[in-house]
Amino acid sequence: MFGRSQSNTTGLSAVFFIRSGSVDGFLRGPDGKIAYRCQAELPYQREVDLVRYKKSMLAALLDVAMRLSTEGIAPYAAAHGHNGLTRGLVILSAPWHQPFIGRLHSAWDKPQKANAALFHTLAEEEMRRQQEGLTKLLGEPVEVLAESVTDLEINGYPVKTPRNELAIEIAALLSGAAVGASTHESISEVVGKVLQVEPEITTSMQLLVAQTPVAENRYVLLEIHGEITEATLVENGVVTDRETFPEGTHELVRIIESAKGISAAEALSALRLYYGGKQENDPVLNDAVVKGMEQWQKSLAASFQALSDFLPVPEIMVLATDPAWHAIYQSALNEGTFIASQLGKNPEVRWIGDLVPGATVDYAPFLAQMAGDSRVGEAGTKTA
């Protein structure tokens, strides 16, 4: 429960990054370099059907796994005399996982010995409550991907390790992530059958928080994908709260598609040209983009208000999104009206590509690199 290190990751690894709009696949060599990559897009849906959405994700995962096997692993093994995979890893972004956060607290009239076992018992009770809540939410049992206990306090004072101190009160923070059992089983089955390896499953949020170099004690990590935006509050390197809303770049495409009466592909192309400064004289497109971004800003502001019981929004925001869309959201966060009406102050927006060189071109392989780094520790492992 309090963390353990990952298994040896020095061999040939297959890494999958399942996002809301695509599945990326990577072959990571023993030298740590990306030897092969491919991607499959999830079919665009004008209105998202959840059952069809999950099926399309699994179909894309199967496609990527097959290409990794035939176009990546087989040629690599032939060229390098390698026997095959030693590890498979699946990284989930929202909405494919459910993070959880629980506050642990207990108090007594008579002092108790505060040790690891006492905190462990308290955490197990809270973990059962979290699992019951997630099971009701998802309508099925859940698989816990990771869990950790942090921010330990004894008698109101922070401690790193409990050492049998006499306590009348203890507190801590339980955090982690879970996934629906059927989704976990389906993902494991697809990867296992194609690549003959049982994959580990973790989340992009855990990897980003574990290794993104932000010196400040408090910041918001913004992961923006095709269908969803995830805002995670990080304090002292620990996830303390998280909000999501079902709006991403695809929603902006839908608004343009409807306003101009064009196809999704044409709307996407128009959006790229608009932010490239080549469509400024199109008033219909301009109005659609403004409408879409105002809608996203309002949803984001509501998420900020819900984070950590209405405490002030941190000034530092870290954007984790594909480089093609970085300018869109950077502009939206720094737009004067939005700041004045929703934030009240200018945020310092940092892009993941400016913080980590490997993410400058595309933060997907950056995550694949991090996933094989032993420094990730408990972030990619279910603790016990």
XYZ file of C-alpha atoms in Angstrom:
384
model
C 0.000 0.000 0.000
C 2.870 2.364 0.745
C 4.607 1.690 -2.588
C 7.078 -0.632 -4.240
C 9.368 -0.351 -7.254
C 8.583 -1.575 -10.736
C 9.875 -4.757 -12.271
C 12.944 -4.830 -14.490
C 12.251 -2.878 -17.692
C 15.534 -3.388 -19.570
C 14.167 -5.725 -22.249
C 12.090 -5.151 -25.384
C 8.777 -3.511 -24.464
C 5.477 -2.870 -26.223
C 3.755 0.279 -24.945
C 0.185 1.295 -25.786
C -1.225 4.754 -25.113
C -5.037 4.650 -25.207
C -6.480 8.139 -25.560
C -10.038 9.349 -26.036
C -9.569 9.642 -29.809
C -6.750 7.261 -30.733
C -4.498 4.392 -29.718
C -0.729 4.806 -30.065
C 1.645 1.850 -30.090
C 5.388 1.893 -29.444
C 8.184 -0.623 -29.490
C 10.748 0.409 -26.887
C 14.158 -1.192 -27.362
C 16.522 -2.403 -24.624
C 18.479 0.835 -25.122
C 15.391 2.854 -24.139
C 14.845 4.283 -27.635
C 11.568 4.082 -29.577
C 12.274 1.556 -32.331
C 8.831 1.598 -33.954
C 5.528 3.433 -33.548
C 2.075 3.370 -35.099
C -1.353 4.831 -34.428
C -5.003 4.011 -35.054
C -7.669 6.705 -34.825
C -11.008 5.948 -33.208
C -13.865 6.546 -35.681
C -15.281 10.035 -35.329
C -18.787 10.114 -33.828
C -21.051 13.119 -34.213
C -22.842 11.934 -31.082
C -20.873 9.671 -28.773
C -22.419 6.249 -28.156
C -20.612 4.725 -25.158
C -21.016 1.084 -26.190
C -19.823 1.779 -29.737
C -17.080 4.015 -28.326
C -15.610 1.185 -26.236
C -15.846 -1.285 -29.127
C -14.036 1.139 -31.425
C -11.285 1.589 -28.828
C -10.755 -2.174 -28.592
C -10.757 -2.480 -32.394
C -8.109 0.252 -32.624
C -6.078 -1.478 -29.899
C -6.222 -4.755 -31.846
C -5.111 -3.002 -35.031
C -2.159 -1.372 -33.280
C -1.173 -4.619 -31.531
C -1.174 -6.511 -34.835
C 0.977 -3.851 -36.518
C 3.380 -3.798 -33.571
C 3.737 -7.557 -33.909
C 4.172 -7.817 -37.679
C 5.767 -4.482 -38.603
C 7.675 -3.762 -35.396
C 8.605 -6.750 -33.267
C 9.225 -9.300 -36.030
C 11.634 -7.080 -38.058
C 13.363 -5.895 -34.876
C 13.881 -9.452 -33.650
C 15.235 -10.530 -37.061
C 17.641 -7.586 -37.226
C 18.890 -7.724 -33.649
C 18.615 -11.404 -32.826
C 16.194 -10.549 -30.029
C 13.924 -13.276 -28.723
C 10.861 -11.070 -28.324
C 9.003 -9.024 -25.744
C 9.830 -8.993 -22.074
C 7.147 -6.482 -21.122
C 3.827 -5.054 -22.252
C 2.410 -1.828 -20.850
C -0.887 -0.040 -21.451
C -1.239 3.654 -20.536
C -4.825 4.873 -20.158
C -5.935 8.487 -20.457
C -9.396 9.727 -19.513
C -12.118 8.520 -19.949
C -10.825 4.956 -19.771
C -9.914 5.062 -16.070
C -11.442 6.446 -12.872
C -9.084 8.180 -10.420
C -10.096 8.196 -6.760
C -9.075 10.262 -3.752
C -10.033 9.565 -0.148
C -9.229 11.383 3.088
C -8.293 9.053 5.930
C -8.983 10.108 9.518
C -9.391 8.438 12.883
C -9.373 9.702 16.475
C -9.524 8.073 19.942
C -10.026 9.109 23.550
C -7.120 6.906 24.644
C -3.744 7.163 22.816
C -2.939 4.440 20.298
C 0.408 3.372 18.852
C 0.584 4.928 15.383
C 2.451 2.519 13.128
C 2.321 1.390 9.502
C -0.180 -1.359 10.352
C -2.646 1.168 11.787
C -2.463 3.363 8.694
C -2.717 0.253 6.512
C -5.949 -0.826 8.236
C -7.425 2.648 7.851
C -6.453 2.729 4.172
C -7.983 -0.689 3.518
C -11.312 0.464 4.962
C -11.294 3.574 2.772
C -10.249 1.506 -0.269
C -13.289 -0.724 0.186
C -15.523 2.372 0.285
C -13.899 3.729 -2.870
C -14.356 0.430 -4.707
C -18.010 0.226 -3.678
C -18.606 3.762 -4.937
C -16.852 3.148 -8.256
C -18.709 -0.147 -8.721
C -22.032 1.705 -8.369
C -20.833 4.446 -10.727
C -19.665 2.077 -13.476
C -22.270 -0.629 -12.936
C -19.609 -3.330 -12.632
C -16.714 -4.368 -10.383
C -13.449 -2.460 -10.788
C -9.771 -3.326 -11.009
C -7.495 -1.047 -8.992
C -4.536 0.059 -11.116
C -2.584 1.882 -8.419
C -3.014 3.113 -4.899
C -0.810 5.042 -2.515
C -1.056 6.538 0.953
C 0.578 9.942 1.392
C 0.400 13.090 3.532
C 0.559 11.145 6.805
C -0.272 13.119 9.962
C -0.062 12.144 13.625
C -1.742 14.432 16.163
C -1.999 17.101 13.456
C 1.720 17.027 12.557
C 3.049 15.687 9.227
C 5.312 12.625 9.379
C 7.145 10.653 6.716
C 7.058 7.292 8.483
C 4.986 6.264 11.526
C 7.206 4.903 14.306
C 4.817 3.771 17.047
C 4.208 7.289 18.320
C 1.346 7.618 20.798
C -1.522 9.244 18.937
C -5.050 10.392 19.637
C -5.560 11.315 15.981
C -4.130 10.236 12.645
C -4.869 11.324 9.073
C -3.621 10.605 5.552
C -4.535 10.786 1.864
C -5.423 7.716 -0.208
C -5.209 8.191 -3.973
C -5.067 6.005 -7.038
C -6.938 4.903 -10.137
C -9.239 2.094 -11.171
C -10.813 0.754 -14.335
C -13.988 -1.215 -15.005
C -13.310 -4.939 -14.768
C -14.700 -5.673 -18.243
C -12.538 -2.963 -19.835
C -9.474 -4.228 -17.975
C -10.181 -7.794 -19.069
C -10.806 -6.827 -22.715
C -7.616 -4.766 -22.964
C -5.539 -7.527 -21.358
C -7.100 -10.130 -23.647
C -6.386 -8.182 -26.855
C -2.751 -7.460 -25.963
C -2.183 -10.913 -24.490
C -3.509 -12.854 -27.470
C -1.587 -10.847 -30.069
C 1.721 -10.309 -28.261
C 1.727 -13.271 -25.856
C 2.451 -11.064 -22.866
C 0.318 -10.055 -19.891
C 0.320 -6.260 -19.909
C 0.640 -3.943 -16.960
C -1.933 -1.148 -17.011
C -1.394 2.363 -15.668
C -2.599 5.911 -16.394
C -1.092 8.900 -18.169
C -1.972 11.086 -15.187
C 0.175 8.992 -12.849
C 3.164 9.048 -15.198
C 2.927 12.783 -15.869
C 2.636 13.676 -12.200
C 5.507 11.347 -11.320
C 8.038 12.866 -13.694
C 6.970 16.290 -14.960
C 9.525 18.722 -13.490
C 7.445 21.437 -11.806
C 9.257 23.147 -8.945
C 6.167 24.809 -7.465
C 4.288 23.000 -4.688
C 0.848 23.464 -6.234
C -0.245 23.328 -9.879
C -2.958 22.059 -12.212
C -2.171 19.426 -14.840
C -4.470 19.816 -17.870
C -4.703 16.794 -20.164
C -6.758 17.612 -23.257
C -7.748 14.879 -25.692
C -10.260 14.480 -28.486
C -13.320 13.804 -26.363
C -12.390 14.880 -22.845
C -10.465 17.368 -20.710
C -8.972 16.277 -17.390
C -7.905 18.807 -14.746
C -5.764 17.366 -11.949
C -4.737 19.329 -8.869
C -1.229 18.403 -7.736
C 0.114 19.504 -4.361
C 3.627 18.625 -3.220
C 3.853 15.977 -5.931
C 0.606 14.277 -4.871
C -2.731 14.235 -6.727
C -5.233 15.801 -4.317
C -8.224 16.364 -6.586
C -9.374 15.838 -10.150
C -12.230 16.952 -12.392
C -13.121 15.976 -15.963
C -15.640 17.177 -18.506
C -16.618 15.639 -21.863
C -15.234 18.342 -24.135
C -12.035 18.270 -26.143
C -10.852 19.066 -29.639
C -13.524 16.858 -31.228
C -16.277 18.999 -29.685
C -14.782 22.075 -31.329
C -14.727 20.185 -34.635
C -18.415 19.278 -34.198
C -19.356 22.936 -33.639
C -17.499 23.989 -36.806
C -19.010 21.071 -38.727
C -22.538 22.141 -37.751
C -21.990 25.872 -38.298
C -20.508 25.531 -41.787
C -22.421 22.441 -42.946
C -19.223 20.585 -43.824
C -17.766 17.163 -43.027
C -15.730 16.402 -39.918
C -12.554 16.105 -42.006
C -13.197 19.504 -43.609
C -13.940 21.044 -40.188
C -10.693 19.666 -38.795
C -8.757 21.041 -41.757
C -10.434 24.451 -41.357
C -9.528 24.505 -37.660
C -5.869 23.810 -38.439
C -5.835 26.598 -41.054
C -7.569 28.984 -38.660
C -4.904 28.584 -36.007
C -2.264 28.774 -38.705
C -3.526 32.279 -39.532
C -4.907 31.326 -42.963
C -8.680 31.472 -42.348
C -9.121 34.794 -40.547
C -11.543 36.209 -43.181
C -14.143 33.475 -42.634
C -16.722 35.010 -40.231
C -18.735 31.774 -39.874
C -15.629 29.819 -38.915
C -14.478 32.599 -36.602
C -17.841 32.680 -34.784
C -17.852 28.862 -34.474
C -14.347 28.779 -32.992
C -15.189 31.575 -30.546
C -18.385 29.755 -29.523
C -16.547 26.451 -29.070
C -13.716 27.905 -27.020
C -16.080 29.944 -24.828
C -18.006 26.742 -24.119
C -14.736 24.949 -23.209
C -13.630 27.857 -21.001
C -16.912 27.804 -19.046
C -16.635 24.041 -18.485
C -13.021 24.415 -17.397
C -13.939 27.228 -15.006
C -16.605 24.993 -13.430
C -13.974 22.279 -12.986
C -11.602 24.743 -11.368
C -14.308 25.832 -8.924
C -14.957 22.209 -7.972
C -11.287 21.438 -7.382
C -10.303 21.308 -3.736
C -13.457 22.891 -2.310
C -13.226 26.260 -4.017
C -9.666 27.069 -2.929
C -7.847 29.553 -5.194
C -6.881 28.134 -8.581
C -3.107 27.596 -8.741
C -1.239 30.096 -10.894
C 0.776 27.318 -12.570
C -0.957 25.233 -15.246
C 0.773 22.478 -17.190
C -0.756 21.658 -20.587
C -0.414 18.078 -21.795
C -1.828 17.877 -25.297
C -0.690 17.144 -28.824
C 1.528 19.893 -30.288
C -0.986 20.571 -33.087
C -3.505 21.839 -30.528
C -1.180 23.471 -28.042
C -1.746 26.983 -29.463
C -5.548 26.636 -29.250
C -5.623 25.958 -25.543
C -2.697 28.216 -24.682
C -4.636 31.065 -26.293
C -7.870 30.123 -24.506
C -6.196 30.070 -21.080
C -4.498 33.419 -21.655
C -7.548 35.160 -23.175
C -8.263 38.356 -21.237
C -12.030 38.028 -20.851
C -11.716 34.457 -19.578
C -9.080 35.460 -17.032
C -11.107 38.443 -15.793
C -14.432 36.607 -15.523
C -13.333 33.151 -14.392
C -9.810 33.142 -12.963
C -9.289 36.647 -11.663
C -5.563 36.522 -12.365
C -3.135 35.662 -15.134
C -2.138 31.994 -15.054
C 1.366 30.864 -15.937
C 0.716 28.266 -18.631
C 3.485 25.782 -19.333
C 3.353 23.232 -22.105
C 4.658 19.729 -21.467
C 6.927 20.123 -24.507
C 8.668 23.096 -22.902
C 9.273 21.174 -19.690
C 10.525 17.897 -21.138
C 12.574 17.763 -24.382
C 11.203 14.348 -25.329
C 7.658 15.727 -25.401
C 8.381 18.673 -27.695
C 7.349 16.931 -30.911
C 4.716 14.600 -29.504
C 4.052 13.835 -25.873
C 2.868 10.289 -26.662
C 6.390 8.818 -27.102
C 7.454 10.923 -24.138
C 4.994 8.939 -22.012
C 6.249 5.709 -23.566
C 9.789 6.656 -22.556
C 8.704 7.516 -19.025
C 6.813 4.263 -18.698
C 10.092 2.376 -19.004
C 11.956 4.567 -16.540
C 12.581 2.903 -13.186
C 12.128 6.279 -11.464
C 8.374 6.029 -12.043
C 8.266 3.636 -9.072
C 4.785 3.127 -7.669
C 3.142 5.351 -10.289
C 2.869 2.419 -12.676
C 2.339 -0.349 -10.182
C -0.528 -1.502 -8.065
C 0.762 -1.232 -4.521
C 0.187 -3.814 -1.860
